[in-house]
Coordinates of C-alpha atoms in Angstrom, one line a residue:
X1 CA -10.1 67.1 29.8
X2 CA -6.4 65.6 30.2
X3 CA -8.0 62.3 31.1
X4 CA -10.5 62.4 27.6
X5 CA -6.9 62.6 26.0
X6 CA -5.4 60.5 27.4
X7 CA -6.6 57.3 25.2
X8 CA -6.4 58.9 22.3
X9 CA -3.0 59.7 22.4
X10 CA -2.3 56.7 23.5
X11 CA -4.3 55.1 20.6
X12 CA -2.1 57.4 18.0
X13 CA 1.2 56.6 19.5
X14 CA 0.6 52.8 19.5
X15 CA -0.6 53.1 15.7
X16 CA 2.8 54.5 14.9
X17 CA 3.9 50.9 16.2
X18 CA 1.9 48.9 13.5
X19 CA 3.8 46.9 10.8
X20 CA 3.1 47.2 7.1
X21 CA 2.6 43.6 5.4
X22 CA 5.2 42.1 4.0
X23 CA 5.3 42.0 0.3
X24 CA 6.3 38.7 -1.4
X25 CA 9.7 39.0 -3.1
X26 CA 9.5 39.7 -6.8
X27 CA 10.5 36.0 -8.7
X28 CA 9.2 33.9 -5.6
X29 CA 6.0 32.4 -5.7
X30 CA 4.2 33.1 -1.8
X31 CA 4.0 30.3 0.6
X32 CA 1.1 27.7 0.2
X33 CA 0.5 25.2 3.3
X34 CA -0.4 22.1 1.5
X35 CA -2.9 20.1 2.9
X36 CA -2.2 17.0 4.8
X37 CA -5.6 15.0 4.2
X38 CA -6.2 12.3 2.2
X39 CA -9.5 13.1 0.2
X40 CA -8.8 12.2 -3.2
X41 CA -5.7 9.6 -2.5
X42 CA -7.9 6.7 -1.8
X43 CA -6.5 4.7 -4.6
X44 CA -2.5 4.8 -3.4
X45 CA -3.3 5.0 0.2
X46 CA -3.1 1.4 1.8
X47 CA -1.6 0.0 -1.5
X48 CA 1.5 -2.6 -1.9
X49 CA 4.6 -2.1 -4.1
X50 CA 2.8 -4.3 -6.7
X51 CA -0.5 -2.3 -7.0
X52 CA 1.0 1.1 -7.1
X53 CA 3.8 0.2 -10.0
X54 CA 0.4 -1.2 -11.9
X55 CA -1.2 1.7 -11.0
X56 CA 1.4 4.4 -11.7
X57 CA 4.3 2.6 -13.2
X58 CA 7.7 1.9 -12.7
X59 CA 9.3 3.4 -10.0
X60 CA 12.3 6.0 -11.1
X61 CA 13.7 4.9 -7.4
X62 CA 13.4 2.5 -5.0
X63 CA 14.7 3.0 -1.4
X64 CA 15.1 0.5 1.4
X65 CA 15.3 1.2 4.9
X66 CA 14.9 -1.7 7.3
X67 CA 11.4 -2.4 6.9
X68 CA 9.9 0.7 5.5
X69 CA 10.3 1.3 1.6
X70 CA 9.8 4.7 -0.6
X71 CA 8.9 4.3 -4.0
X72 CA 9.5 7.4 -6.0
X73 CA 7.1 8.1 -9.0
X74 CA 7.6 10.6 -12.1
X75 CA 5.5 12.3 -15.1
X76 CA 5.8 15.3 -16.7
X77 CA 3.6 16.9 -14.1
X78 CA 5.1 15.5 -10.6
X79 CA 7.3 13.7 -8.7
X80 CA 5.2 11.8 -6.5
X81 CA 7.3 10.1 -3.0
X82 CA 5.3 7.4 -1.5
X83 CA 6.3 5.9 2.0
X84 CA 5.4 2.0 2.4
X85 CA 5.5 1.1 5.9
X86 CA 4.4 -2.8 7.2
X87 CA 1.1 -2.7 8.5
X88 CA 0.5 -5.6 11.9
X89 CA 3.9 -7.8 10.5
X90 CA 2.3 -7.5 6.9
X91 CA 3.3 -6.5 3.5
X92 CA 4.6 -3.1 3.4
X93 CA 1.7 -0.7 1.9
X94 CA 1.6 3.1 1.3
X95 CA 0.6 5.2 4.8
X96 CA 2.2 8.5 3.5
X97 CA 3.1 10.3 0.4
X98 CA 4.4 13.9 -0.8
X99 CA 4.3 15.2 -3.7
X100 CA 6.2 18.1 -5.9
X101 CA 6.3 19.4 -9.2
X102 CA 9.7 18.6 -11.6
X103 CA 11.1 21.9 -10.2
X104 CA 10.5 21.4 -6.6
X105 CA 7.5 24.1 -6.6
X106 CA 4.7 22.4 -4.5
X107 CA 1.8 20.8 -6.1
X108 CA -1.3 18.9 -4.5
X109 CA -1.0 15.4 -3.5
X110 CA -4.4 14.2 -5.0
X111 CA -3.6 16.3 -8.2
X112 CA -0.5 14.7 -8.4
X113 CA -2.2 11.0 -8.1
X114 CA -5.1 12.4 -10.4
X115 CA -1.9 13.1 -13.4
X116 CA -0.7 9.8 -13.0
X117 CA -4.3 8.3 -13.9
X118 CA -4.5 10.8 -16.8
X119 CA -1.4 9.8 -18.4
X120 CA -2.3 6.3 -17.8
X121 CA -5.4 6.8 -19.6
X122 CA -7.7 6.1 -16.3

């Protein structure tokens, strides 16, 4: 009978181990992983200085570091940070960009691009 018991309590003892989930803090927004793809960026990725500023505008800042360049972007709906980086010893062209909303909250990437081409009127 002891040995029939046995699991059990030790099934009951272990439950008293288990961790109630967290709760997000009130004010905070909970974490989002934003995804690192690149559907719906197909029209910055692989561009040149020139074809993004006619594509998004002027740059609000412009950032040189040896040969790699960022280009920062604003509206009213992101700041979008695109990373131009020479491709074979040729013209600098986008391989990376992140992207934010004015307050810092994350935002999508290809939403991001997708505001720029609405305010734009594309």
């Amino acid at each position: 009978m002891i040995r029939l018991l046995a699991p059990l309590a030790l099934s009951l003892a272990m439950a008293g181990c288990a961790s109630t989930p967290a709760t997000p803090r009130p004010g905070r927004a909970p974490f989002v992983p934003i995804p690192t793809g690149t559907a719906g960026l197909q029209g910055v990725m692989g561009r040149n200085s020139g074809q993004l500023t006619a594509l998004l505008g002027q740059p609000v800042a412009d950032v040189r570091e040896g040969a790699a360049r960022k280009l920062q972007f604003r509206s009213g709906t992101c700041v979008l940070d695109t990373y131009l980086y020479p491709r074979n010893g040729g013209e600098p062209v986008v391989t990376y960009l992140d992207a934010r909303q004015p307050d810092g909250s994350p935002i999508d990437r290809a939403s991001c691009v997708a505001a720029f081409s609405i305010r734009r009127g594309g």
